[in-house]
Amino acid sequence: MLWLCLHLPMLPLSALGASQPDAVVVDQRGSQRWLITPTADFKAGTALARALSLTPDLKVLVRRPAAEWTALESLAYWIYRFGQPVTAEIQDLAEPGRSPRALLWVEIGHSLALFGGLKALRDLLCGELLTLGHAAQVGIAPTRAGAALLACAVPCDSMPVREAQDGAASAPTSLRSDTATRPRAGHFEPIHDTVELKRTLARLPLSLLHWPGERLHALDGVGLRTLGDLFALPRDAFAKRFGVQAQLALDRLLGLASEPCDTLVPPETFRRRFELSAEIEEVERLQFPLKRLCTELQAYLRARDRGLRGVTLTVSHAGARQTRLHAQFVDPHRDAQRIFDALRERLERDGLPLPARELLLIAEDFDEASVPQSDLFDARAGQAQAWAAAIERIRGRLGDDKLWVPMAVADHRPEHAMRRAPLPEAIDEAASLVTQPRPSLLMTEPWAMPPPVLPPDAAFERIESGWWDGGDVHRDYTVLDINGGRAWVYREIGSGQWYLHGWFS
Amino acid sequence: MESALPTRLIERPDPRTLLGTKVWRAHEQAQIKAEPTGFAALDRVLPGGGWPLGAVSEVLHARPGVGELSLALPLLARLTQAQRPIAFVAPPMLPYAPRLVGAGVKLSHVLVVEPAQAQDRLWCSEQLLRAAAGAVLLWIDKADTQWLRRLQLAAEENEGCVLVYRPDRFAAESTPSALRLRMWREQGAPQVQVLKCRGMTPKPLDLGDDADALSAPQRRAA
């Protein structure tokens, strides 16, 4: 087993859809409130009162665990394409000063050959993660717990952390205590075997363990500083003093005990709810969250190897009112940009009747994806995609009924001999019954006209049909020149009224 | 020093040796990519021998029923049979499916778009051309030069054909289109006049046998 673990320290913030650099998420326990996401000035765990006293214009958001889990779950569906099993966990101690740890694991041991090696896989994964709008630290190790610890130990180089001076933050030792011993890169070198894992872990500080503060304090008090100190202790004595659970956790870290976990598998349908941090009135400001949902949907489609036929976006407003938008695609695809364009065109056309509070993206209509395989000599596959995308853009702007394909129908009555086939529909080339000349432009409704002067050699084509479905016609058609244009006219048998029905354009 | 200037002028190399065939000289016919119209007499007078590819062509006619759509049908049939999509944008009436089938057009590659506003018609045409439409037939009254240029650029991208159908009262107006045809019917026979064609001086045209094909059907049924 080779586990790749992502640690997402900014997940509480990104799950709320906030993108401002000065926004922080706070957790609360009793009267204590503390930051759980780091900013440029403060590290996670700083008391909110202290942060506000130094930076009064900090944008404070309250943590929403449910949103965090949804965001983590959708990331799990994305990472599914890199290997399986996939599992995710948010480790939350609910202790003042401690941040929750959002962790996502994927077993990559079997996928290495497919992606062209560990480095290629990691680079691809990190690149895609950035486009999804998440920052993560990566750890790779033979055990889940080991990979998680390595991921958490990765230093955040880009974030200079102002040391918390007050004692309110009760993390026993500073996270930066031994920066010098860590590699400077954004990740540890991948670890392939347990011996090497033990050697690497032994150098890490105890404070990295996501254990209750009480236990860490006790260990710190005994004079244990690194994990190596823990590994050197006699097992029985350690278990007796700190509990069997602590010993079990250590064993799992080193691969001495099994690590049961619930695996995550993408569900049959995609439903993603996104609560907006504030009411939004302008369509433009919905673009950012919408784009993100579309990217997630694309990741889901890739993981399940499906193509999308139709997608529904429900925008919720105050007072349980909703606006529903539906986009149907010409061919099944999994292109986030196309999904986004189709939904945005519809949003811009209709506008928002009321400020939006929540977005819900549902995709249930799937098919085999017609993903263009790259072909050196044939550009047609790409052109078909471009054509379908253009049709969707036009349909989004004009409405569904303004686009159609003319289709011949085997019927003798002229107005029933064709129909407007809506897209997307499999068009079959029906045999036409017509043997006589037919006009190239047909009027939607025949125009009544005064009786024309007929040439002496006028020939008529009689059409009598349709008694079975109520559309009974009895007509004599002929071709006539009217004002220099060649027209198709008929006389209704019975009433004798003349009508203009089409032009030989 | 003074004698250096004329010498240099005389020794100036032939531009074609420097730039190859990219230089066009006014007395030569320009290289024009075109698709045959399917009417031999018309092809003979058009530069390149047909509808110019990647360019805007205008068909001016006073009223429907002069054979203006029949003029394009052989082109549409050829394009759709080669699996290229074509589009009718804002036709004044229904493009009649049985007639299209009769002319050999594959209906599965035909799209009809009905935008109400002139601006949307041009926008749709541009979108379709950029998505590699084989031909776009656009019905529009007023089209300003700027939009015709945009269509021209979109057509160049994928070598699409644009046929713009307009009333013939705009015949005197000058436009950037590569080809301008005027159509009418005289004593039952269709007439085509080339008003402008990029690449050569318009020549008078006698449709001859093609007139029968264009004026189908004969009034006297066989």
XYZ file of C-alpha atoms in Angstrom:
727
model
C 0.000 0.000 0.000
C 1.170 3.478 -0.790
C -1.057 6.232 0.488
C -1.083 9.776 -0.738
C -2.569 12.118 1.806
C -3.745 15.683 1.237
C -3.956 17.980 4.220
C -6.192 20.963 3.462
C -5.544 23.658 6.058
C -7.640 26.266 4.214
C -10.670 24.029 3.681
C -12.871 25.754 6.324
C -12.374 29.013 4.394
C -12.730 27.700 0.847
C -15.806 25.661 1.808
C -17.537 28.947 2.630
C -16.712 30.323 -0.795
C -14.720 33.216 0.636
C -11.806 34.354 -1.449
C -10.644 37.528 0.292
C -7.119 37.328 1.678
C -8.118 38.888 4.991
C -10.977 36.487 5.742
C -10.624 34.053 8.624
C -12.801 31.271 9.937
C -13.319 30.987 13.677
C -14.446 28.119 15.871
C -16.091 28.566 19.234
C -16.201 26.613 22.426
C -17.974 28.271 25.324
C -16.798 31.845 25.416
C -13.519 31.139 23.633
C -13.185 31.864 19.970
C -10.085 31.218 17.920
C -8.933 31.234 14.314
C -8.857 27.888 12.565
C -7.413 29.139 9.267
C -4.097 30.968 9.105
C -3.701 34.389 7.479
C -0.617 36.279 6.439
C -0.310 37.696 9.946
C -1.706 35.062 12.258
C -1.291 31.369 12.513
C -4.220 29.058 13.137
C -5.061 28.827 16.811
C -4.660 32.527 17.597
C -7.425 33.828 19.831
C -9.932 35.924 17.907
C -9.785 38.769 20.456
C -6.043 39.058 19.976
C -6.268 38.924 16.194
C -8.969 41.609 16.169
C -6.997 43.861 18.502
C -4.107 43.833 16.055
C -6.102 43.836 12.798
C -9.552 45.313 13.427
C -10.730 45.001 9.794
C -10.371 41.225 9.721
C -13.319 39.569 7.989
C -14.537 36.964 10.445
C -16.584 33.984 9.282
C -18.117 31.317 11.481
C -17.131 27.745 10.768
C -19.682 25.460 9.065
C -18.651 21.808 9.487
C -21.354 20.541 7.097
C -20.033 22.730 4.266
C -16.506 21.547 5.000
C -17.576 17.944 4.701
C -19.424 18.555 1.401
C -16.372 20.266 -0.021
C -14.119 17.443 1.142
C -16.497 14.872 -0.309
C -16.497 16.515 -3.720
C -12.712 16.562 -3.604
C -12.824 12.863 -2.809
C -14.820 12.259 -6.001
C -12.238 14.213 -7.926
C -9.287 12.312 -6.459
C -11.041 9.042 -7.247
C -9.582 9.190 -10.730
C -6.062 8.853 -9.326
C -6.681 5.581 -7.532
C -8.788 3.789 -5.010
C -9.731 3.229 -2.249
C -10.362 6.842 -1.333
C -11.114 7.933 2.168
C -11.522 11.261 3.910
C -11.722 12.475 7.450
C -12.052 15.736 9.328
C -10.265 15.242 12.640
C -11.738 17.668 15.101
C -10.671 17.861 18.740
C -12.975 20.789 19.583
C -10.320 22.133 21.933
C -9.665 25.862 22.075
C -6.689 26.767 19.956
C -6.684 23.579 17.870
C -7.717 23.555 14.226
C -9.630 20.718 12.616
C -7.591 18.623 10.203
C -9.222 17.945 6.865
C -7.474 14.913 5.408
C -8.021 13.085 2.160
C -6.313 9.808 1.292
C -5.969 7.911 -1.913
C -4.109 4.667 -2.468
C -1.778 5.285 -5.399
C 0.400 2.174 -5.313
C -1.542 0.620 -8.179
C -1.840 3.744 -10.338
C 1.821 4.697 -10.566
C 2.428 2.969 -13.881
C -0.716 4.489 -15.403
C 0.290 8.054 -14.594
C 3.947 7.593 -15.441
C 5.554 7.457 -12.025
C 5.146 9.017 -8.640
C 6.464 12.443 -9.545
C 4.260 12.790 -12.631
C 1.208 11.725 -10.647
C 1.936 14.124 -7.817
C 2.534 17.047 -10.176
C -0.663 16.339 -12.117
C -2.661 16.013 -8.910
C -1.292 19.219 -7.412
C -1.874 21.110 -10.668
C -5.513 20.017 -10.843
C -5.999 20.797 -7.171
C -4.943 24.383 -7.803
C -7.483 24.778 -10.616
C -10.131 23.486 -8.219
C -9.172 26.355 -5.924
C -7.738 24.457 -2.992
C -4.344 24.611 -1.328
C -3.012 21.404 0.139
C 0.062 19.801 1.632
C 0.986 16.354 0.400
C 2.370 13.366 2.250
C 3.153 9.967 0.756
C 3.794 6.953 2.980
C 2.904 3.255 3.308
C 0.471 3.929 6.171
C -2.512 6.265 6.220
C -1.635 7.786 9.562
C 1.987 8.175 8.519
C 1.059 9.924 5.277
C -1.282 12.236 7.180
C 1.405 13.162 9.679
C 3.895 13.870 6.905
C 1.333 16.030 5.111
C 0.691 18.023 8.271
C 4.412 18.386 8.913
C 4.995 20.100 5.572
C 5.960 23.687 6.339
C 3.791 26.402 4.851
C 6.624 28.425 3.359
C 4.366 31.032 1.867
C 2.862 31.934 5.201
C 5.068 33.834 7.597
C 3.521 33.145 10.973
C 3.493 35.659 13.761
C 4.132 33.745 16.959
C 1.276 33.767 19.398
C 2.582 35.473 22.513
C -0.266 34.894 24.892
C -0.964 31.648 26.648
C -4.541 31.396 25.408
C -3.458 29.306 22.458
C -2.786 26.106 24.259
C -0.868 24.241 21.567
C 1.911 23.001 23.823
C 4.882 23.662 21.597
C 5.136 25.867 18.609
C 4.648 24.267 15.228
C 7.732 26.048 14.012
C 9.952 24.697 16.757
C 12.317 22.752 14.557
C 11.914 24.161 11.085
C 15.592 23.697 10.473
C 15.378 19.912 10.503
C 12.658 19.837 7.812
C 13.224 19.852 4.097
C 12.489 23.264 2.587
C 10.436 21.937 -0.328
C 6.621 21.985 -0.192
C 6.527 18.284 0.547
C 8.529 15.471 2.056
C 10.220 13.000 -0.182
C 7.833 10.076 -0.664
C 8.475 7.204 1.704
C 8.085 3.696 0.400
C 8.837 1.363 3.311
C 8.090 1.294 7.005
C 11.728 1.332 8.126
C 12.333 4.606 6.343
C 8.990 5.871 7.615
C 9.972 5.190 11.198
C 13.267 6.987 10.712
C 11.588 10.066 9.221
C 8.761 10.182 11.742
C 11.202 9.853 14.643
C 12.505 13.343 13.862
C 9.081 15.010 13.944
C 7.935 16.951 17.022
C 5.261 15.467 19.248
C 3.049 18.513 18.803
C 2.202 17.287 15.293
C 0.144 14.432 16.721
C -3.523 15.290 16.690
C -3.924 14.136 20.262
C -5.800 15.820 23.115
C -3.849 18.736 24.565
C -3.855 17.138 28.000
C -1.981 14.092 26.791
C 0.510 16.173 24.813
C 1.115 18.329 27.888
C 1.792 15.231 29.939
C 4.268 13.882 27.373
C 5.918 17.290 27.141
C 6.173 17.361 30.929
C 7.955 14.009 30.998
C 10.541 15.487 28.655
C 9.543 13.741 25.447
C 9.984 16.056 22.475
C 9.959 13.999 19.278
C 8.121 10.953 18.033
C 11.416 9.093 18.230
C 11.315 9.521 21.995
C 7.899 7.874 22.010
C 8.995 4.970 19.816
C 11.866 4.296 22.230
C 9.546 3.844 25.235
C 8.626 0.319 26.381
C 5.244 -0.572 24.867
C 3.538 -1.958 27.966
C 4.510 0.910 30.184
C 3.426 3.452 27.571
C 0.059 1.747 27.104
C -0.494 1.624 30.866
C 0.412 5.278 31.358
C -1.248 6.903 28.323
C -3.934 4.398 27.322
C -4.250 1.584 24.816
C -5.665 3.981 22.212
C -2.457 6.014 22.211
C -0.395 2.891 21.695
C -2.707 1.760 18.918
C -2.321 5.132 17.206
C 1.449 4.772 17.308
C 1.235 1.239 15.899
C -0.952 2.438 13.036
C 1.524 5.181 12.313
C 4.256 2.593 11.752
C 2.129 -0.016 10.028
C 2.154 -2.426 12.976
C -1.649 -2.343 13.294
C -4.315 -2.407 10.603
C -6.090 0.833 9.698
C -9.777 0.230 8.989
C -11.519 3.017 7.114
C -14.751 3.839 5.285
C -14.036 4.216 1.589
C -15.770 6.874 -0.470
C -17.225 6.025 -3.861
C -18.827 8.675 -6.107
C -22.642 8.315 -5.968
C -24.870 7.603 -8.943
C -26.034 11.196 -9.267
C -24.273 14.450 -8.617
C -25.894 16.836 -6.144
C -23.868 19.710 -4.861
C -25.268 22.390 -2.608
C -23.376 25.595 -2.162
C -24.434 28.090 0.459
C -23.378 31.626 -0.404
C -21.710 33.587 2.355
C -23.964 36.584 1.643
C -27.020 37.318 -0.501
C -26.002 37.994 -4.083
C -28.043 40.182 -6.410
C -25.879 40.458 -9.512
C -25.431 37.539 -11.844
C -21.764 38.452 -12.330
C -20.975 37.725 -8.717
C -22.495 34.256 -9.005
C -19.927 33.340 -11.630
C -17.180 32.482 -9.191
C -19.098 29.916 -7.120
C -20.816 28.598 -10.240
C -17.525 28.071 -12.010
C -16.317 26.119 -9.041
C -19.372 23.856 -8.984
C -18.886 23.180 -12.684
C -15.250 22.245 -12.146
C -16.304 19.855 -9.409
C -18.917 18.352 -11.680
C -16.265 17.844 -14.336
C -14.071 16.036 -11.801
C -17.015 13.864 -10.825
C -17.730 13.011 -14.472
C -14.109 12.078 -15.013
C -14.064 9.866 -11.941
C -17.173 8.022 -13.073
C -16.173 8.121 -16.750
C -19.533 9.567 -17.752
C -20.733 12.188 -20.182
C -23.249 14.815 -19.146
C -26.491 15.231 -21.125
C -28.383 17.662 -18.931
C -27.810 19.670 -15.793
C -30.119 21.589 -13.457
C -29.169 24.586 -11.385
C -31.520 25.647 -8.613
C -30.988 29.072 -7.114
C -32.663 29.491 -3.734
C -33.926 32.865 -2.575
C -35.334 34.140 0.684
C -38.683 32.670 1.736
C -38.152 29.204 0.217
C -38.539 30.578 -3.291
C -36.468 29.022 -6.025
C -35.379 29.648 -9.600
C -34.677 26.590 -11.697
C -32.493 26.586 -14.779
C -32.040 23.589 -16.971
C -29.475 23.099 -19.707
C -29.613 20.216 -22.131
C -26.517 19.390 -24.138
C -26.345 18.356 -27.741
C -23.860 15.581 -27.129
C -22.722 14.045 -23.844
C -19.509 15.671 -22.666
C -17.544 16.490 -19.528
C -16.258 19.963 -20.197
C -16.587 22.331 -17.227
C -16.370 25.393 -19.471
C -19.308 24.233 -21.572
C -21.436 23.494 -18.515
C -20.539 26.892 -17.099
C -21.235 28.745 -20.374
C -24.621 27.102 -20.814
C -25.719 27.968 -17.268
C -24.294 31.480 -17.380
C -26.066 32.299 -20.662
C -29.344 31.236 -19.100
C -28.678 33.205 -15.925
C -27.804 36.308 -17.907
C -30.855 35.966 -20.133
C -33.365 35.544 -17.315
C -31.619 37.485 -14.564
C -32.206 36.884 -10.885
C -35.733 37.760 -9.703
C -34.541 37.938 -6.081
C -31.151 37.896 -4.358
C -29.608 34.433 -4.351
C -28.808 32.604 -1.137
C -27.860 29.129 -2.206
C -26.928 27.212 -5.329
C -27.770 23.594 -5.957
C -26.301 21.836 -8.960
C -27.886 18.513 -9.862
C -26.729 16.224 -12.631
C -28.692 13.044 -13.215
C -28.803 12.748 -16.977
C -25.716 10.841 -18.054
C -24.554 8.924 -21.052
C -21.384 7.482 -22.461
C -19.079 10.430 -22.975
C -18.082 11.217 -26.517
C -14.681 12.427 -25.443
C -12.553 13.342 -28.431
C -9.602 11.045 -28.702
C -6.655 12.964 -30.005
C -6.106 12.052 -33.628
C -3.231 13.523 -35.517
C -4.956 13.587 -38.871
C -8.614 14.144 -38.150
C -9.780 17.439 -36.761
C -13.427 16.505 -37.192
C -13.992 15.270 -33.628
C -12.932 18.648 -32.252
C -15.107 20.430 -34.798
C -18.157 18.426 -33.779
C -17.538 19.522 -30.191
C -17.178 23.152 -31.232
C -20.424 22.894 -33.231
C -22.288 21.431 -30.262
C -20.894 24.134 -27.994
C -21.992 26.870 -30.423
C -25.498 25.399 -30.549
C -25.671 25.452 -26.761
C -24.525 29.060 -26.595
C -27.153 30.111 -29.116
C -29.834 28.121 -27.378
C -28.864 29.664 -24.071
C -29.277 33.141 -25.543
C -32.372 32.684 -27.740
C -34.329 29.920 -26.026
C -34.788 26.245 -26.802
C -37.552 26.594 -29.410
C -35.594 28.922 -31.680
C -33.282 26.172 -32.896
C -34.446 23.167 -34.879
C -33.637 20.742 -37.620
C -36.048 20.426 -40.556
C -37.145 16.837 -40.929
C -39.040 15.199 -43.756
C -42.104 13.181 -42.779
C -43.824 10.624 -44.984
C -47.136 12.450 -45.411
C -48.906 13.748 -48.530
C -50.211 16.926 -46.918
C -47.645 19.669 -47.528
C -47.776 21.156 -44.036
C -47.377 17.711 -42.482
C -44.585 16.593 -44.784
C -42.012 18.273 -42.558
C -41.612 18.937 -38.889
C -39.285 20.908 -36.695
C -37.153 18.414 -34.815
C -35.768 19.893 -31.604
C -32.142 19.313 -30.733
C -30.675 17.012 -29.591
C -32.591 14.319 -31.369
C -31.446 11.510 -33.576
C -32.435 12.672 -37.028
C -33.241 9.896 -39.429
C -33.550 10.604 -43.099
C -37.198 9.689 -43.663
C -38.233 8.803 -47.152
C -40.236 11.613 -48.663
C -43.381 10.646 -50.569
C -43.070 13.660 -52.827
C -42.650 13.084 -56.536
C -44.020 16.398 -57.781
C -41.997 19.631 -57.567
C -42.103 21.285 -54.189
C -41.299 24.884 -53.200
C -38.118 25.575 -51.253
C -39.794 28.017 -48.877
C -43.147 27.096 -47.354
C -45.306 29.626 -45.547
C -46.107 28.729 -41.962
C -49.760 29.593 -42.576
C -51.296 29.697 -46.086
C -52.372 33.206 -47.109
C -55.810 33.723 -48.506
C -55.670 35.474 -51.886
C -58.090 36.624 -54.579
C -58.650 34.175 -57.470
C -55.728 34.558 -59.909
C -55.851 34.708 -63.677
C -54.866 31.183 -64.677
C -52.882 30.517 -67.853
C -54.776 28.296 -70.294
C -52.341 25.393 -69.822
C -52.380 25.424 -65.978
C -51.839 21.944 -64.542
C -53.112 20.960 -61.109
C -51.914 18.510 -58.530
C -54.741 17.278 -56.353
C -53.963 16.526 -52.700
C -56.749 14.905 -50.699
C -55.657 13.302 -47.480
C -55.786 13.323 -43.712
C -59.413 12.370 -42.995
C -58.208 10.068 -40.200
C -56.695 12.654 -37.891
C -58.952 15.644 -38.366
C -56.466 17.493 -40.599
C -58.528 16.751 -43.677
C -57.400 18.609 -46.824
C -58.956 18.783 -50.300
C -56.805 21.011 -52.494
C -55.784 21.617 -56.086
C -52.206 22.916 -56.204
C -50.643 24.741 -59.110
C -47.580 26.815 -59.918
C -48.126 30.464 -60.736
C -46.011 33.547 -61.424
C -46.953 36.327 -59.064
C -45.200 39.706 -59.429
C -42.119 38.092 -60.942
C -41.866 35.391 -58.297
C -42.808 31.763 -58.784
C -45.419 30.766 -56.222
C -47.160 27.606 -55.107
C -50.859 28.255 -54.744
C -53.926 26.124 -54.203
C -57.688 26.259 -54.491
C -59.677 24.640 -51.744
C -62.103 22.195 -53.237
C -65.532 23.014 -51.937
C -65.175 26.658 -50.879
C -63.188 27.612 -54.009
C -61.006 29.967 -51.941
C -57.446 30.510 -53.218
C -54.384 30.396 -50.979
C -50.681 31.155 -51.376
C -48.642 28.373 -49.752
C -45.014 28.735 -50.777
C -42.351 30.065 -53.118
C -40.014 28.340 -55.521
C -37.120 30.304 -54.232
C 26.532 59.371 -54.298
C 23.933 60.865 -56.556
C 24.211 58.066 -59.064
C 23.680 55.421 -56.383
C 19.934 55.992 -56.130
C 18.891 55.207 -59.695
C 21.220 52.186 -59.773
C 19.565 50.772 -56.708
C 16.172 51.304 -58.223
C 17.126 49.444 -61.351
C 18.688 46.582 -59.444
C 15.684 46.110 -57.204
C 14.811 42.418 -57.372
C 11.491 41.130 -58.580
C 9.239 41.087 -55.485
C 8.037 37.613 -56.353
C 11.486 36.143 -55.866
C 11.390 37.537 -52.339
C 7.787 36.887 -51.413
C 6.858 33.987 -53.642
C 3.274 33.900 -54.836
C 2.027 36.260 -52.155
C 2.354 39.255 -54.457
C -0.671 39.959 -56.576
C -0.316 42.025 -59.711
C -3.300 43.935 -60.951
C -3.320 42.399 -64.399
C -3.374 38.827 -63.064
C -6.307 36.978 -61.605
C -6.048 36.534 -57.863
C -5.870 33.078 -56.333
C -9.325 32.487 -54.915
C -10.547 29.384 -53.166
C -14.052 28.645 -54.272
C -16.655 25.924 -54.254
C -18.576 25.326 -57.530
C -22.134 26.630 -57.461
C -23.395 23.702 -59.481
C -24.430 25.985 -62.370
C -21.864 25.851 -65.157
C -22.674 29.208 -66.707
C -22.407 30.962 -63.358
C -19.182 29.158 -62.419
C -17.583 30.404 -65.646
C -17.978 34.076 -64.729
C -17.058 33.769 -61.054
C -13.418 34.094 -59.972
C -12.209 30.724 -58.710
C -15.218 29.140 -60.376
C -17.861 29.289 -57.676
C -18.919 30.563 -54.262
C -15.832 32.044 -52.587
C -14.787 30.048 -49.498
C -14.083 31.880 -46.286
C -15.861 34.966 -47.549
C -19.202 36.730 -47.512
C -21.403 36.548 -50.613
C -24.536 38.628 -50.974
C -27.598 37.581 -52.921
C -29.872 40.547 -53.579
C -33.414 39.900 -54.682
C -36.614 41.914 -54.660
C -39.036 39.177 -53.625
C -39.070 35.488 -52.802
C -39.621 32.999 -55.591
C -36.897 34.111 -57.994
C -34.785 30.987 -57.432
C -32.517 32.538 -54.816
C -32.469 29.457 -52.576
C -32.213 27.015 -55.486
C -28.995 28.795 -56.394
C -27.444 27.573 -53.118
C -28.935 24.066 -53.031
C -26.150 22.263 -54.969
C -23.602 23.796 -52.570
C -25.645 22.764 -49.530
C -26.064 19.245 -50.896
C -22.337 18.853 -51.453
C -21.396 20.228 -48.015
C -23.888 18.124 -46.069
C -22.909 14.999 -47.938
C -19.340 15.727 -46.865
C -20.626 15.776 -43.238
C -20.225 19.521 -42.841
C -22.967 21.308 -40.919
C -24.896 24.135 -42.531
C -27.311 26.622 -41.033
C -30.251 28.768 -42.092
C -30.357 31.886 -39.958
C -33.680 33.711 -39.811
C -35.257 32.396 -43.044
C -38.424 34.373 -43.882
C -40.407 31.127 -44.263
C -39.854 27.436 -43.533
C -37.009 25.874 -45.529
C -39.130 23.059 -46.899
C -37.674 19.675 -45.981
C -39.058 17.645 -48.940
C -37.483 20.096 -51.392
C -34.145 19.969 -49.540
C -34.206 16.171 -49.566
C -35.073 16.258 -53.250
C -32.004 18.408 -53.917
C -29.785 15.915 -52.081
C -29.292 17.836 -48.834
C -28.740 15.630 -45.778
C -31.147 17.051 -43.237
C -29.254 15.752 -40.216
C -26.576 18.339 -40.939
C -28.992 21.223 -41.355
C -29.804 23.637 -38.577
C -32.419 26.372 -38.589
C -32.037 29.269 -36.165
C -34.750 31.879 -35.758
C -33.456 34.896 -33.854
C -35.865 37.805 -33.783
C -33.433 40.713 -33.718
C -30.957 41.698 -36.376
C -28.133 41.846 -33.864
C -28.845 38.272 -32.740
C -28.941 37.055 -36.340
C -25.457 38.347 -36.954
C -24.227 37.042 -33.612
C -25.633 33.556 -34.305
C -24.070 33.475 -37.752
C -20.731 34.466 -36.323
C -20.903 31.788 -33.628
C -21.796 29.088 -36.137
C -19.055 30.125 -38.542
C -16.483 30.049 -35.787
C -17.686 26.538 -34.946
C -16.762 25.443 -38.477
C -20.121 25.690 -40.235
C -19.765 24.710 -43.882
C -22.192 27.393 -44.956
C -24.421 29.902 -43.245
C -27.421 31.341 -45.098
C -28.451 34.546 -43.435
C -31.522 36.658 -44.199
C -31.136 40.220 -43.087
C -32.191 43.666 -44.292
C -29.731 46.128 -42.895
C -26.215 44.994 -42.177
C -23.591 47.563 -41.365
C -20.091 47.296 -42.744
C -18.606 46.507 -39.372
C -20.762 43.412 -38.942
C -20.135 42.200 -42.464
C -16.415 42.462 -41.687
C -16.892 40.422 -38.529
C -18.721 37.763 -40.522
C -15.905 37.850 -43.036
C -13.339 37.213 -40.302
C -15.413 34.407 -38.798
C -15.802 32.826 -42.238
C -12.069 32.968 -42.895
C -11.370 31.019 -39.717
C -12.730 27.715 -40.995
C -13.223 28.433 -44.703
C -16.978 28.624 -44.361
C -19.322 30.121 -46.946
C -21.656 32.941 -45.954
C -24.625 33.734 -48.164
C -26.425 36.876 -47.083
C -29.917 37.314 -48.569
C -30.934 40.957 -48.746
C -33.539 43.022 -50.587
C -32.226 44.353 -53.904
C -32.817 48.000 -52.948
C -29.368 47.703 -51.318
C -27.787 46.961 -54.707
C -26.316 50.458 -54.983
C -24.805 50.369 -51.509
C -21.149 49.458 -51.257
C -20.250 46.581 -48.931
C -17.082 44.637 -48.117
C -18.591 41.372 -49.433
C -16.436 39.298 -51.759
C -19.298 38.532 -54.124
C -22.554 40.319 -54.816
C -25.239 38.788 -57.022
C -28.595 40.224 -57.986
C -31.439 37.863 -58.889
C -34.780 38.486 -60.510
C -37.147 36.779 -62.908
C -37.966 38.018 -66.338
C -40.833 36.452 -68.314
C -40.635 33.352 -66.169
C -36.887 32.892 -66.573
C -34.500 33.549 -63.682
C -31.756 36.096 -64.254
C -28.494 36.515 -62.357
C -26.275 39.574 -62.511
C -22.825 39.725 -60.934
C -22.604 43.158 -59.307
C -19.202 42.680 -57.753
C -16.706 39.885 -57.440
C -13.395 40.094 -55.692
C -10.565 39.121 -57.988
C -11.906 40.272 -61.362
C -14.240 42.647 -63.142
C -17.834 41.403 -63.227
C -18.783 39.912 -66.584
C -22.255 39.766 -68.086
C -23.909 36.421 -67.558
C -26.293 34.378 -69.653
C -27.649 31.472 -67.634
C -28.648 29.455 -70.692
C -29.408 25.854 -69.725
C -28.954 26.607 -66.030
C -32.054 28.769 -66.133
C -34.202 25.644 -66.362
C -32.518 24.077 -63.344
C -32.990 27.270 -61.362
C -36.570 27.877 -62.371
C -37.779 24.377 -61.449
C -40.481 23.394 -61.754
C -41.702 23.959 -65.276
C -45.161 25.400 -65.085
C -46.424 22.826 -67.484
C -46.350 19.516 -65.636
C -45.111 16.653 -67.790
